[in-house]
Short mmCIF file of C-alpha atoms in Angstrom, two decimals:
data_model
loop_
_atom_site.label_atom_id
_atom_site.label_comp_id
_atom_site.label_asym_id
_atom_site.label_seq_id
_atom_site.Cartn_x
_atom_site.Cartn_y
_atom_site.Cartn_z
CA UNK J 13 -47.98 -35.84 -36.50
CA UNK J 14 -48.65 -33.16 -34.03
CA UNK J 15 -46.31 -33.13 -31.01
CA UNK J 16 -46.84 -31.75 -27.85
CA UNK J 17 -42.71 -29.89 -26.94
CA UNK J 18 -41.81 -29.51 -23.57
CA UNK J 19 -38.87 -28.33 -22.56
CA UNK J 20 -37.26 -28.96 -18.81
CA UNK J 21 -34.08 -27.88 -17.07
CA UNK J 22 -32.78 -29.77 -14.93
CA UNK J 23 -31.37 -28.45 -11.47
CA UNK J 24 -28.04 -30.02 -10.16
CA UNK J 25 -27.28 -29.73 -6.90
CA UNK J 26 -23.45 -30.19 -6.21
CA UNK J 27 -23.41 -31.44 -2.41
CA UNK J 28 -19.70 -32.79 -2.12
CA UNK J 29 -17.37 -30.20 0.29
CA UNK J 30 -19.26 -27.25 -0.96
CA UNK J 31 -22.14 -24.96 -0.06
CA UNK J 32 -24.24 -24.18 -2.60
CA UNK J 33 -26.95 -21.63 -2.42
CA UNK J 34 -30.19 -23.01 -4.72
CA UNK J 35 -31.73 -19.28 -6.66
CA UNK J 36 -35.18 -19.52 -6.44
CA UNK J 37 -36.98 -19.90 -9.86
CA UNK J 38 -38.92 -16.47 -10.69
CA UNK J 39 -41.65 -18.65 -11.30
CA UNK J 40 -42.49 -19.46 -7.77
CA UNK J 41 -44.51 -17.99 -5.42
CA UNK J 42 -43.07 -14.82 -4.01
CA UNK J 43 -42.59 -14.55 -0.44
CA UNK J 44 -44.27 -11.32 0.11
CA UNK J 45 -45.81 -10.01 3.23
CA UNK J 46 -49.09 -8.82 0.92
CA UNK J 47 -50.85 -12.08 1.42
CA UNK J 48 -51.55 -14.85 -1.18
CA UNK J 49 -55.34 -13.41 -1.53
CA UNK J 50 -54.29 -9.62 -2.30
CA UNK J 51 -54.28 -8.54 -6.02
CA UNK J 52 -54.22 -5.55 -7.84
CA UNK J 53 -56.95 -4.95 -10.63
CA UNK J 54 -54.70 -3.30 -13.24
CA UNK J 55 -56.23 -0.36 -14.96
CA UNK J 56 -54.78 2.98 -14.26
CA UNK J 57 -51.09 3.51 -13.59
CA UNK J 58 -52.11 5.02 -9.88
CA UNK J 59 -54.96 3.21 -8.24
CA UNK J 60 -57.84 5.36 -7.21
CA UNK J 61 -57.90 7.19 -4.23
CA UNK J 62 -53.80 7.24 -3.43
CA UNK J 63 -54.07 10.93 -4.92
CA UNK J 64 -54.21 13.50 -2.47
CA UNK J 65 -57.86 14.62 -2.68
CA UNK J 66 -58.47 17.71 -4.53
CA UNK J 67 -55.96 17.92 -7.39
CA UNK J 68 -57.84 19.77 -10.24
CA UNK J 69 -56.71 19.06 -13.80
CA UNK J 70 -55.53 22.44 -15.80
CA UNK J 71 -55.02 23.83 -18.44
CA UNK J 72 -51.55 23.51 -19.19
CA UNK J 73 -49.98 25.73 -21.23
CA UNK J 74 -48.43 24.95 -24.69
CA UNK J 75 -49.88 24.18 -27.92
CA UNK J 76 -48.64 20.51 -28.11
CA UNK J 77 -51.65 20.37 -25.07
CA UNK J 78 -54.02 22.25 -27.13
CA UNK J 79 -53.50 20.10 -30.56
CA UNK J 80 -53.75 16.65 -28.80
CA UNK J 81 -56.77 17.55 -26.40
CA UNK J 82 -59.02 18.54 -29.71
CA UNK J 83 -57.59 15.62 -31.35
CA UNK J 84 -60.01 13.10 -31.87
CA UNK J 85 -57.77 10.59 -33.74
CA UNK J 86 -54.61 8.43 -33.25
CA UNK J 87 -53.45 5.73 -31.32
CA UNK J 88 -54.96 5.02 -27.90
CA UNK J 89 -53.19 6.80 -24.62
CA UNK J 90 -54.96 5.39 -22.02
CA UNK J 91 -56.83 7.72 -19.94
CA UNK J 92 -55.90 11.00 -22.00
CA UNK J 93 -56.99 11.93 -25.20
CA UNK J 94 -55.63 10.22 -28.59
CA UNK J 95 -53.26 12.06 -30.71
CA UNK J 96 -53.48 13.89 -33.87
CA UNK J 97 -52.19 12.51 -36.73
CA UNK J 98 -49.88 13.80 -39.78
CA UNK J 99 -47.45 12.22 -41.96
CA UNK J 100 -46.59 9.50 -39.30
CA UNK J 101 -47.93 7.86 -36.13
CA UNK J 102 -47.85 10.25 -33.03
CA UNK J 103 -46.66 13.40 -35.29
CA UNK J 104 -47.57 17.01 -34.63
CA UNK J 105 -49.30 18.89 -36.66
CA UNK J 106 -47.20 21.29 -39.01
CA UNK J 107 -44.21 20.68 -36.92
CA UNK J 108 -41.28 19.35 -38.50
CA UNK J 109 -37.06 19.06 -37.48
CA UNK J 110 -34.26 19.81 -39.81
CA UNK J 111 -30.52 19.29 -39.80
CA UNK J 112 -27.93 20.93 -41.65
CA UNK J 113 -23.92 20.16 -42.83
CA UNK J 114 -22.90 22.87 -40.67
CA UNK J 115 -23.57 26.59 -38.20
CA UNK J 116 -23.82 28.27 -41.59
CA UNK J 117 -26.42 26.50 -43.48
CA UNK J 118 -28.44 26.55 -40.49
CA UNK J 119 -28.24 30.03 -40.07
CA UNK J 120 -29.46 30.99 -43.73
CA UNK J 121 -32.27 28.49 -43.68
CA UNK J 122 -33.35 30.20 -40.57
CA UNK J 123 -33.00 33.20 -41.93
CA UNK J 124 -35.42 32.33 -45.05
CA UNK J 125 -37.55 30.67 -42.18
CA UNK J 126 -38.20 33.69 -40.40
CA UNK J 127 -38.71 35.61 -43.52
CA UNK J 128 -41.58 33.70 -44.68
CA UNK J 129 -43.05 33.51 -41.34
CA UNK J 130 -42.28 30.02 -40.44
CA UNK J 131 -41.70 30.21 -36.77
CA UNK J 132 -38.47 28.87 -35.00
CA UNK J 133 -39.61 27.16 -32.01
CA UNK J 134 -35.99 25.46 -30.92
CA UNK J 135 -32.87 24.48 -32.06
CA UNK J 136 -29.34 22.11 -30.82
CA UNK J 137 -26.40 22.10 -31.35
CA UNK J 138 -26.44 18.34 -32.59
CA UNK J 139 -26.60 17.98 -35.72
CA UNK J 140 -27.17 21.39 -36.40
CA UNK J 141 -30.59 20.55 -36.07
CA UNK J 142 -33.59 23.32 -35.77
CA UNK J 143 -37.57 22.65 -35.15
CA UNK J 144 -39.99 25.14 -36.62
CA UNK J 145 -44.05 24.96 -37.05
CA UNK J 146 -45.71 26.37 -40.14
CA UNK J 147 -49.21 28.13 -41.19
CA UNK J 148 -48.82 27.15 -44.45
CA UNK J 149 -47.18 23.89 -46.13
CA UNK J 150 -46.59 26.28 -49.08
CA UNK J 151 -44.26 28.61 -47.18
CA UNK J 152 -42.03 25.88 -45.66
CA UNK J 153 -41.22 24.77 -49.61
CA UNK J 154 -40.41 28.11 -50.23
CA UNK J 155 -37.47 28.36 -47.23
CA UNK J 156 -36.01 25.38 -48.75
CA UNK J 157 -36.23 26.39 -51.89
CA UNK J 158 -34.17 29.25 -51.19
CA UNK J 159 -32.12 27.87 -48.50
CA UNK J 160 -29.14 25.14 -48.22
CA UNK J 161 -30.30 21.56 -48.53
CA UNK J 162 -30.90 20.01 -45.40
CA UNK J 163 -29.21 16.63 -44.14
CA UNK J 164 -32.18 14.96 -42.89
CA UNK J 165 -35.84 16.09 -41.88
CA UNK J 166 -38.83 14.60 -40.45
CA UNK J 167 -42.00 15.54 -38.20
CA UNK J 168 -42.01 16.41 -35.13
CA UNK J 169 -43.46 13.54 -32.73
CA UNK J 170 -45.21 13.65 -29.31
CA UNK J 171 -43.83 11.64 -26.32
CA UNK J 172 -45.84 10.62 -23.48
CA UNK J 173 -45.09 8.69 -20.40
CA UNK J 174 -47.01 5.67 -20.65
CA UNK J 175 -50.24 4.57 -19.18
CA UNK J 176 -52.10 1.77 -18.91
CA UNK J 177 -54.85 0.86 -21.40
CA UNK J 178 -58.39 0.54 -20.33
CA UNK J 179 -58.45 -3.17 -22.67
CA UNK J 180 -55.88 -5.49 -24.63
CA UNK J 181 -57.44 -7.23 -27.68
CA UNK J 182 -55.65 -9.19 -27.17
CA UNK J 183 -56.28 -10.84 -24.15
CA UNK J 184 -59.21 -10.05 -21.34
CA UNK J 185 -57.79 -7.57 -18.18
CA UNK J 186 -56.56 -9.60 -15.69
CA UNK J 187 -55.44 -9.74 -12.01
CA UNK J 188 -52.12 -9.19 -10.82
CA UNK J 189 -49.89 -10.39 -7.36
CA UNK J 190 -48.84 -6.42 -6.34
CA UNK J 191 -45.02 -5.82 -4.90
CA UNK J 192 -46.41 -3.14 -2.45
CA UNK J 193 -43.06 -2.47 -0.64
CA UNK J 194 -41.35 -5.92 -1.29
CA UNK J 195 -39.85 -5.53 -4.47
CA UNK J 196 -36.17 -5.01 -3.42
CA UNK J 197 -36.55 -8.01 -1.31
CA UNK J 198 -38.34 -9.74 -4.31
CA UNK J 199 -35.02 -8.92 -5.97
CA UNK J 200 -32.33 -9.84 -3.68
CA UNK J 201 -31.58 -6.79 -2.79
CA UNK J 202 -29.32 -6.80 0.43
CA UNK J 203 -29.84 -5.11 3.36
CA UNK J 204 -26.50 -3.31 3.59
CA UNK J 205 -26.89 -1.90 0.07
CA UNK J 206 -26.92 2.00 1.35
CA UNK J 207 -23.80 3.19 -0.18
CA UNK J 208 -25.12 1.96 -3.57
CA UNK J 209 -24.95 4.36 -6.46
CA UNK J 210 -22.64 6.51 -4.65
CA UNK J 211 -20.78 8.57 -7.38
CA UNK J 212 -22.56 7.63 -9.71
CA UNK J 213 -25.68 10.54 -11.47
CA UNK J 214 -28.53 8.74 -13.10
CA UNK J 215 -30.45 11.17 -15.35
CA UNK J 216 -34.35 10.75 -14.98
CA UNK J 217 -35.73 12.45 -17.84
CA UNK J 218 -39.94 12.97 -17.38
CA UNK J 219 -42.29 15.48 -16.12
CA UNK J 220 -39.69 16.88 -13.35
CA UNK J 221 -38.50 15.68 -10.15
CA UNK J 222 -40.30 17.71 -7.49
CA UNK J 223 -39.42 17.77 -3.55
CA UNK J 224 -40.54 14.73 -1.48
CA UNK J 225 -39.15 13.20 1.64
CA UNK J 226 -37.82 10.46 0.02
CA UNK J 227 -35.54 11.99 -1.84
CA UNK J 228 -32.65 13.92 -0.25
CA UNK J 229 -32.49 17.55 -2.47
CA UNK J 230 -29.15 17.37 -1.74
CA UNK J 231 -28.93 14.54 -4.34
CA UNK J 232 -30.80 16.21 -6.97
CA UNK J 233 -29.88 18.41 -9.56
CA UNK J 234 -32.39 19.89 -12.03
CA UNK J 235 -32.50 21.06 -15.78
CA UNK J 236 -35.63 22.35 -16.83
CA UNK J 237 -36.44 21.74 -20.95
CA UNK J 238 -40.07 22.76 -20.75
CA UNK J 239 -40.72 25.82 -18.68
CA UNK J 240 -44.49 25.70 -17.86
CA UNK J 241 -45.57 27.30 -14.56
CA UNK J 242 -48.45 25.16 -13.02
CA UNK J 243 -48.94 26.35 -9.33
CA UNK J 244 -48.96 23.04 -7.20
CA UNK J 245 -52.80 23.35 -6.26
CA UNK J 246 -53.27 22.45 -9.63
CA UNK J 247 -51.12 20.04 -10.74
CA UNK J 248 -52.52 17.56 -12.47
CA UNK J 249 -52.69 13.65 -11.03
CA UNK J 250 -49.63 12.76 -13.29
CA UNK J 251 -47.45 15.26 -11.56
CA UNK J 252 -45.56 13.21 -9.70
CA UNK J 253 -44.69 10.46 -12.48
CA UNK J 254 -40.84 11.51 -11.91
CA UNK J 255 -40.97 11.30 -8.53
CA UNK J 256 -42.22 8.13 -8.51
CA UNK J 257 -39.52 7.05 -11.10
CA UNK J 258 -36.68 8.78 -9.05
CA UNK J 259 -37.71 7.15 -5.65
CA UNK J 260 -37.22 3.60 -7.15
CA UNK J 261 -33.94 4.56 -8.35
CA UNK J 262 -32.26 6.64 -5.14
CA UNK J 263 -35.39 7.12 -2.57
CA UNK J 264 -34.03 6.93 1.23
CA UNK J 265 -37.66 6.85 3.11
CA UNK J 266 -38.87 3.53 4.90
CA UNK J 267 -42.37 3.62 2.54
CA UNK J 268 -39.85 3.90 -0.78
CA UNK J 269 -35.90 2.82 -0.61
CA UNK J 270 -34.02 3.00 -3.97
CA UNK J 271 -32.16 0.00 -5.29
CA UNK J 272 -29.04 1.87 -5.18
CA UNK J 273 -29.76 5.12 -2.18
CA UNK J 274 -26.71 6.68 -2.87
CA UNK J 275 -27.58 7.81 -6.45
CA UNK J 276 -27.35 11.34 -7.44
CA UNK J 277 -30.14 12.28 -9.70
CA UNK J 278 -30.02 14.72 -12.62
CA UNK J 279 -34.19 15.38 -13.58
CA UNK J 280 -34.70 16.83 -16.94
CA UNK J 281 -37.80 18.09 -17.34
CA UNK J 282 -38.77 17.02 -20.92
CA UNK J 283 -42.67 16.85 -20.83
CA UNK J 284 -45.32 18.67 -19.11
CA UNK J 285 -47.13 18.10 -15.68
CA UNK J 286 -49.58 15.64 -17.66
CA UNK J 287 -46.74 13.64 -19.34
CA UNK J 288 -46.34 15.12 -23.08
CA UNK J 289 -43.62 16.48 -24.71
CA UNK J 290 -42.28 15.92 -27.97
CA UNK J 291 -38.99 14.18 -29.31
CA UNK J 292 -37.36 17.01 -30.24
CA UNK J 293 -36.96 17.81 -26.53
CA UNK J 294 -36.30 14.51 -25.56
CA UNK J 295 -33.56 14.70 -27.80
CA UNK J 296 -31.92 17.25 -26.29
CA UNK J 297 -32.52 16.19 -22.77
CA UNK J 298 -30.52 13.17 -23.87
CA UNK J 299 -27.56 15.80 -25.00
CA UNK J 300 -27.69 17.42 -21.88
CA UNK J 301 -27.58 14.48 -19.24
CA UNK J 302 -24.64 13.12 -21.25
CA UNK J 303 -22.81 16.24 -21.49
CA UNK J 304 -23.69 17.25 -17.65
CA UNK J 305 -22.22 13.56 -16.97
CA UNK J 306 -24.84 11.16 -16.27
CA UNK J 307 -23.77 8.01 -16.54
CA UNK J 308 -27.30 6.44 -16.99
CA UNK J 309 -30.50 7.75 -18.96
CA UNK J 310 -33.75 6.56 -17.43
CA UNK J 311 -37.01 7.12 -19.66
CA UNK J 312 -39.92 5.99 -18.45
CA UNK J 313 -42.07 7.91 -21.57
CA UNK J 314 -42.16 6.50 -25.44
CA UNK J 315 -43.38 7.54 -29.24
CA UNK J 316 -44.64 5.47 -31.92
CA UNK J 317 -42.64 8.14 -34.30
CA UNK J 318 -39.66 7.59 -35.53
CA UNK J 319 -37.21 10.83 -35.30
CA UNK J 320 -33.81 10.92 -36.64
CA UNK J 321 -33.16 13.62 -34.12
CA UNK J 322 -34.04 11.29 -31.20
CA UNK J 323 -31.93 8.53 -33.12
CA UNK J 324 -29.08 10.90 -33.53
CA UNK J 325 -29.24 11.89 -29.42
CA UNK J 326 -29.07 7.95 -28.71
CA UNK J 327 -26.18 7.68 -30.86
CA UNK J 328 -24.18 10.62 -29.47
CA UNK J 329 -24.85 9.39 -25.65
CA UNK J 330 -24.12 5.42 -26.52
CA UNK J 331 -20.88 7.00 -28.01
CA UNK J 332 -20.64 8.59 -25.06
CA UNK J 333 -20.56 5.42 -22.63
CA UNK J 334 -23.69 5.78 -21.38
CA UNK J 335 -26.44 3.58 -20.66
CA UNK J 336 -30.14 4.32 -21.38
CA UNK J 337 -32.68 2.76 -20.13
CA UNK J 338 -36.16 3.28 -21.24
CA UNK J 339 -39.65 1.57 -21.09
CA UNK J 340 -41.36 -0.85 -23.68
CA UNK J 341 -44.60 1.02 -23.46
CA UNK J 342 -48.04 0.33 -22.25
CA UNK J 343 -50.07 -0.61 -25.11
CA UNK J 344 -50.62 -3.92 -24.83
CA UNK J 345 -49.36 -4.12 -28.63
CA UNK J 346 -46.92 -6.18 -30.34
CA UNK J 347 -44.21 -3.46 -30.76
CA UNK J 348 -41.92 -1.49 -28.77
CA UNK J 349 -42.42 2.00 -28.51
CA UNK J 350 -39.11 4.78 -29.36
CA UNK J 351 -36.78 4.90 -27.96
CA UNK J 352 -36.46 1.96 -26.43
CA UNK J 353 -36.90 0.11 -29.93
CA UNK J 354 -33.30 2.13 -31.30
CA UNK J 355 -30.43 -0.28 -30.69
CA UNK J 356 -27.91 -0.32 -27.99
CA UNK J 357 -31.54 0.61 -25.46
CA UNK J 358 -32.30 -1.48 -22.30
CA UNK J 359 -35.19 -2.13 -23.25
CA UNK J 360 -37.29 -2.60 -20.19
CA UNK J 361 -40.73 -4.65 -19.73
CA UNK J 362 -42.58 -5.05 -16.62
CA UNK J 363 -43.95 -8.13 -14.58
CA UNK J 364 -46.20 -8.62 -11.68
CA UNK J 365 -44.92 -10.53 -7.86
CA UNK J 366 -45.91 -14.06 -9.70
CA UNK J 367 -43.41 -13.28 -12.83
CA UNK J 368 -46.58 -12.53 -14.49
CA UNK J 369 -46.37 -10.52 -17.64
CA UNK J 370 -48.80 -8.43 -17.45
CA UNK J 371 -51.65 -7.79 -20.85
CA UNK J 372 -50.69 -3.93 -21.38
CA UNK J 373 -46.43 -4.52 -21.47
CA UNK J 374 -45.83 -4.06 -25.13
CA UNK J 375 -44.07 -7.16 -26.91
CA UNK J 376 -41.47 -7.34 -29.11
CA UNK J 377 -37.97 -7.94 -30.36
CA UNK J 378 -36.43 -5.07 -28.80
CA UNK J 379 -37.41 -5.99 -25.47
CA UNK J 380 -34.16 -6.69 -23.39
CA UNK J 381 -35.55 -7.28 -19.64
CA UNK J 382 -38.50 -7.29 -17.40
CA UNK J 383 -38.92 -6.29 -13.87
CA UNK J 384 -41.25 -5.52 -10.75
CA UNK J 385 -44.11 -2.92 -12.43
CA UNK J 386 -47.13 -4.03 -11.05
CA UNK J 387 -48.32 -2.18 -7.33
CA UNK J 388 -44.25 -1.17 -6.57
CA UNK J 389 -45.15 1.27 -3.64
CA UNK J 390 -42.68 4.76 -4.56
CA UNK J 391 -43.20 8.86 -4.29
CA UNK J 392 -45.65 10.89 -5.78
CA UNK J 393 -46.57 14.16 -5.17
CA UNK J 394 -45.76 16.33 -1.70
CA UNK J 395 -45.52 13.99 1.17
CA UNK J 396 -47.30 10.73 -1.02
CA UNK J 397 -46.86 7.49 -1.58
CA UNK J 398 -48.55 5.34 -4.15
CA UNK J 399 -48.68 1.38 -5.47
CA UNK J 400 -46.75 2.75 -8.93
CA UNK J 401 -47.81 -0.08 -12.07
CA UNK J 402 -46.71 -0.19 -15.62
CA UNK J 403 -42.96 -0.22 -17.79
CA UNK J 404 -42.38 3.27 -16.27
CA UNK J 405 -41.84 1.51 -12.81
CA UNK J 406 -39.64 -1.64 -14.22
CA UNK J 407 -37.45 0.69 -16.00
CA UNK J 408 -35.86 2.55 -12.73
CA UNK J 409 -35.54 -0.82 -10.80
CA UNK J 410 -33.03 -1.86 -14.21
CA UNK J 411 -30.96 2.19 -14.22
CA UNK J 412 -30.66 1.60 -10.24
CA UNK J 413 -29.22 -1.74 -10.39
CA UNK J 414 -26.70 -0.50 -13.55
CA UNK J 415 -25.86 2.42 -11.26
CA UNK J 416 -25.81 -0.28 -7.92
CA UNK J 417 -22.81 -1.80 -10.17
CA UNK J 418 -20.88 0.99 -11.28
CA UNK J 419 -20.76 2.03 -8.20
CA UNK J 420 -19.25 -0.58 -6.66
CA UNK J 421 -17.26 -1.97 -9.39
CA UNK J 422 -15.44 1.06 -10.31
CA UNK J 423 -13.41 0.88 -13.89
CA UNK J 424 -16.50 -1.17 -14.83
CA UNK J 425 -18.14 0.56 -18.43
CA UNK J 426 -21.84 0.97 -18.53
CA UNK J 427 -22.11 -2.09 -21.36
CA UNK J 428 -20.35 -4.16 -18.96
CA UNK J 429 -22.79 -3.60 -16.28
CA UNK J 430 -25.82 -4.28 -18.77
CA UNK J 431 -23.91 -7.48 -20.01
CA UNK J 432 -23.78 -8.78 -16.12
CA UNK J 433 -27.65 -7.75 -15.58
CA UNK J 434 -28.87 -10.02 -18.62
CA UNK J 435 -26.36 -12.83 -18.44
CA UNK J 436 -28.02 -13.38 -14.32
CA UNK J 437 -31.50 -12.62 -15.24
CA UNK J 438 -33.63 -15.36 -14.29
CA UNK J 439 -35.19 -16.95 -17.49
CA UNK J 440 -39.13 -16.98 -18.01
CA UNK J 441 -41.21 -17.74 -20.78
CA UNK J 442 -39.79 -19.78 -23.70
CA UNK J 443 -36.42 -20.96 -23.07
CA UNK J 444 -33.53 -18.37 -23.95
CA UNK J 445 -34.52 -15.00 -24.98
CA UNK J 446 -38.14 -14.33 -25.89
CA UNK J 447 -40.22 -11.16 -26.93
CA UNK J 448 -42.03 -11.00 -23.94
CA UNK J 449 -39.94 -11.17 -20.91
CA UNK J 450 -36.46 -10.41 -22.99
CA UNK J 451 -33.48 -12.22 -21.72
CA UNK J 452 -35.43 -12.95 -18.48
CA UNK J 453 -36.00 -10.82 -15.07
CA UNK J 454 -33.72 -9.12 -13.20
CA UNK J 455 -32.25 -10.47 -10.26
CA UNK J 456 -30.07 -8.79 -8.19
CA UNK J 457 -29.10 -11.73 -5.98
CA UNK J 458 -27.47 -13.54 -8.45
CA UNK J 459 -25.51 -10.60 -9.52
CA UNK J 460 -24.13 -9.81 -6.53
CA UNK J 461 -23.35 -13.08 -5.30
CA UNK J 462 -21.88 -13.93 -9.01
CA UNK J 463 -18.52 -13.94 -7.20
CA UNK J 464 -19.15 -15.01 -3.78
CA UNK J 465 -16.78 -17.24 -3.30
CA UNK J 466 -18.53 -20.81 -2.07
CA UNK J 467 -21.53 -19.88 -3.78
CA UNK J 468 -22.57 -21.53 -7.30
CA UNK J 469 -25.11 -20.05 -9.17
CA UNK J 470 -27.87 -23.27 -10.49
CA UNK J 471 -31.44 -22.47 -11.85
CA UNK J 472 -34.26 -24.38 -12.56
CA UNK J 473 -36.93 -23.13 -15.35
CA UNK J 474 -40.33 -24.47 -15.48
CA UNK J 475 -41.99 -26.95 -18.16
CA UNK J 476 -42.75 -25.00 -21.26
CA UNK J 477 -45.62 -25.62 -23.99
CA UNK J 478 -45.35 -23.77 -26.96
CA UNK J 479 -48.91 -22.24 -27.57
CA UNK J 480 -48.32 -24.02 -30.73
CA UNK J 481 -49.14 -27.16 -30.97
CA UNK J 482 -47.30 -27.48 -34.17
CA UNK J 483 -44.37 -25.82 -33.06
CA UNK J 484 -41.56 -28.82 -32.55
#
């Protein structure tokens, strides 16, 4: 017999000698000053026309720009070319990482590397690891061959920072309630919350952190991974992807506060102007922002490969104490992109002013949390501002509010302030934790006023029907 589920919580409202503040439900409508009749048609990551007029789009240097611009296969990457492939999804071509048991095996493998014309292109000091590129399959077997066995290997991958696909198929393009410049409010955020994230250095690791007025230089420290010189007049539109990611996090302008202003930001510069690097970099930009003491990893970027360098790098800075942070991805698949798929991630998912998940959010088990990512209004390039959509602008909202905590909670670890995000998310979805939304959306509010005292935290979630209709 087929049977319709539904599934209600109830709201209790405690009235005798106390005052109890009632949370609003993330369901309802928001209380934004954008107008119930404003929407945002979702399909590029920075609407058209917020660009400064006349940005040209280069030639950047590198070869990992060169293979995927004449690639005419892989998965889909939005407005920029598809990848190549090789032996994995998002690989490059005849590049491939090795690690070693110690400085000495290393050394005569890249010895025998060199000798045979396999070119060295980095190495790190984790793992003893070392990427090279190769002419020839052929001559790579021969290093080895004559070289100390290596630990692990595996191909090289690109990373991108995500945009938004032109279609899901699995669901039509929709229309989506923007945040514009509500979204702290959306959140809870208080008013008085200018000496969050003092102390505290969240590292942003993307396409490089460039001056803006809404972020004090001052608070922002630099490591550059890539090296490419692109004068400014032509920087390409994605440019100012880590601006935008940064201002969320720690801006102090009136068009884009950070959840927690006080932040000091460490950029890492781990893909180009245009958003590509490669997880061998992103590795050690991981290495780095734990060993120059960030306390939080934000990635707003992703790969469909699997590396066991990158793996190794999440490892080390979870050892560490620190929290990373990174974005589902924006494929509108069912599957979350690396790393936010390796355990011990925030994963982070994105929703719209209407707790709307929006069609391109990837879905999947790994997801941990959603937040604001549709029309958020943050930096760009130079003296811009734009309406910022996708998982790279729900992922700083989650790092600011983990650095928001330590900061004022000091003696608190990074796992406890993750722990204290999810257990006050506001549920949405199915009941409990789901693959779309995670353990629910993040709400400030009821983290900060967890221990108010006179306040008691009571929710209400809406009626749910399984899509189903055999589900009981």
């Amino acid at each position: 017999m087929k049977r319709t589920t539904f599934v209600l919580w109830a709201v209790l409202i405690i009235c005798a000698g106390f005052f109890v503040v009632m949370r609003k439900h993330a369901k309802e409508e928001p209380a934004l000053v954008v107008g119930t009749n404003e929407t945002v048609n979702v399909s590029s990551s920075v609407p058209p026309g917020v660009i400064r007029a006349g940005l040209q789009q280069p030639s950047v240097p590198g070869h990992r720009m060169a293979m995927r611009k004449e690639a005419s296969q892989g998965r889909n990457t939005g407005g920029r070319k598809p990848l190549p492939k090789q032996s994995g999804t998002d690989a490059i071509p005849n590049e491939f990482v090795f690690s070693f048991r110690n400085e000495a095996d290393r050394s005569a493998f890249i010895k025998a590397a060199k000798s045979h014309g396999v070119e060295i292109i980095d190495t790190m000091g984790l793992g003893f690891s070392v990427l090279v590129r190769v002419k020839r399959p052929e001559d790579l077997q021969e290093v080895l061959a004559e070289s100390p066995e290596p630990v692990q290997n595996s191909s090289n991958y690109f990373v991108l920072s995500p945009e938004i696909p032109k279609k899901d198929p699995m669901k039509p393009q929709g229309t989506y309630i923007p945040f514009g410049s509500q979204s702290l409010k959306w959140l809870g955020v208080k008013a008085d919350n200018g000496a969050w994230g003092k102390g505290v250095w969240v590292a942003v690791l993307d396409n490089g952190v460039s001056p803006h007025p809404a972020l004090r230089e001052e608070r922002v420290g630099r490591v550059d991974l890539i090296n490419e010189a692109v004068p400014f007049s032509e920087l390409p539109e994605y440019a100012g992807h880590a601006n935008a990611v940064a201002s969320l996090i720690a801006g102090n302008s009136p068009n884009s506060q950070g959840i927690a202003p006080e932040t000091t930001i460490l950029s890492v510069k781990v893909l180009s102007a245009e958003g590509v690097g490669d997880s061998f970099t992103l590795a050690k930009g991981i290495v780095e922002s734990v060993d120059r003491g960030a306390r939080v990893i934000t990635m707003a970027l992703g790969t469909y490969g699997d590396s066991f360098v990158l793996k190794n790098a999440v490892d080390y800075a979870i050892g560490k104490g620190v929290v990373l942070v990174a974005a589902t991805g924006n494929d509108a698949v069912d599957g979350v992109s690396y790393p936010a798929r390796y355990e011990g991630v925030v994963a982070v998912s994105a929703i719209d002013a209407n707790s709307q998940h929006p069609y391109f959010a990837n879905r999947g088990k790994e997801v941990t949390i959603s937040a604001p990512g549709i029309g958020v209004t943050a930096a760009w390039l130079d003296r811009d501002y734009v309406g910022f959509s996708g998982t790279s602008a729900a992922v700083p909202f989650v790092s600011g509010a983990i650095s928001a905590l330590l900061s004022e909670n000091p003696g608190m670890t990074g796992s406890e302030a993750v722990d204290i995000l999810l257990r006050y998310a506001d549920d949405a979805g199915a009941p409990g934790r789901d693959d779309i939304y995670g353990n629910g959306i993040l709400d400030v509010r009821r983290v900060t006023e967890r221990n108010q005292k006179g306040i008691y935290d009571v929710a209400a979630g809406d009626i749910y029907i399984p899509a189903n209709q055999n589900d009981k």
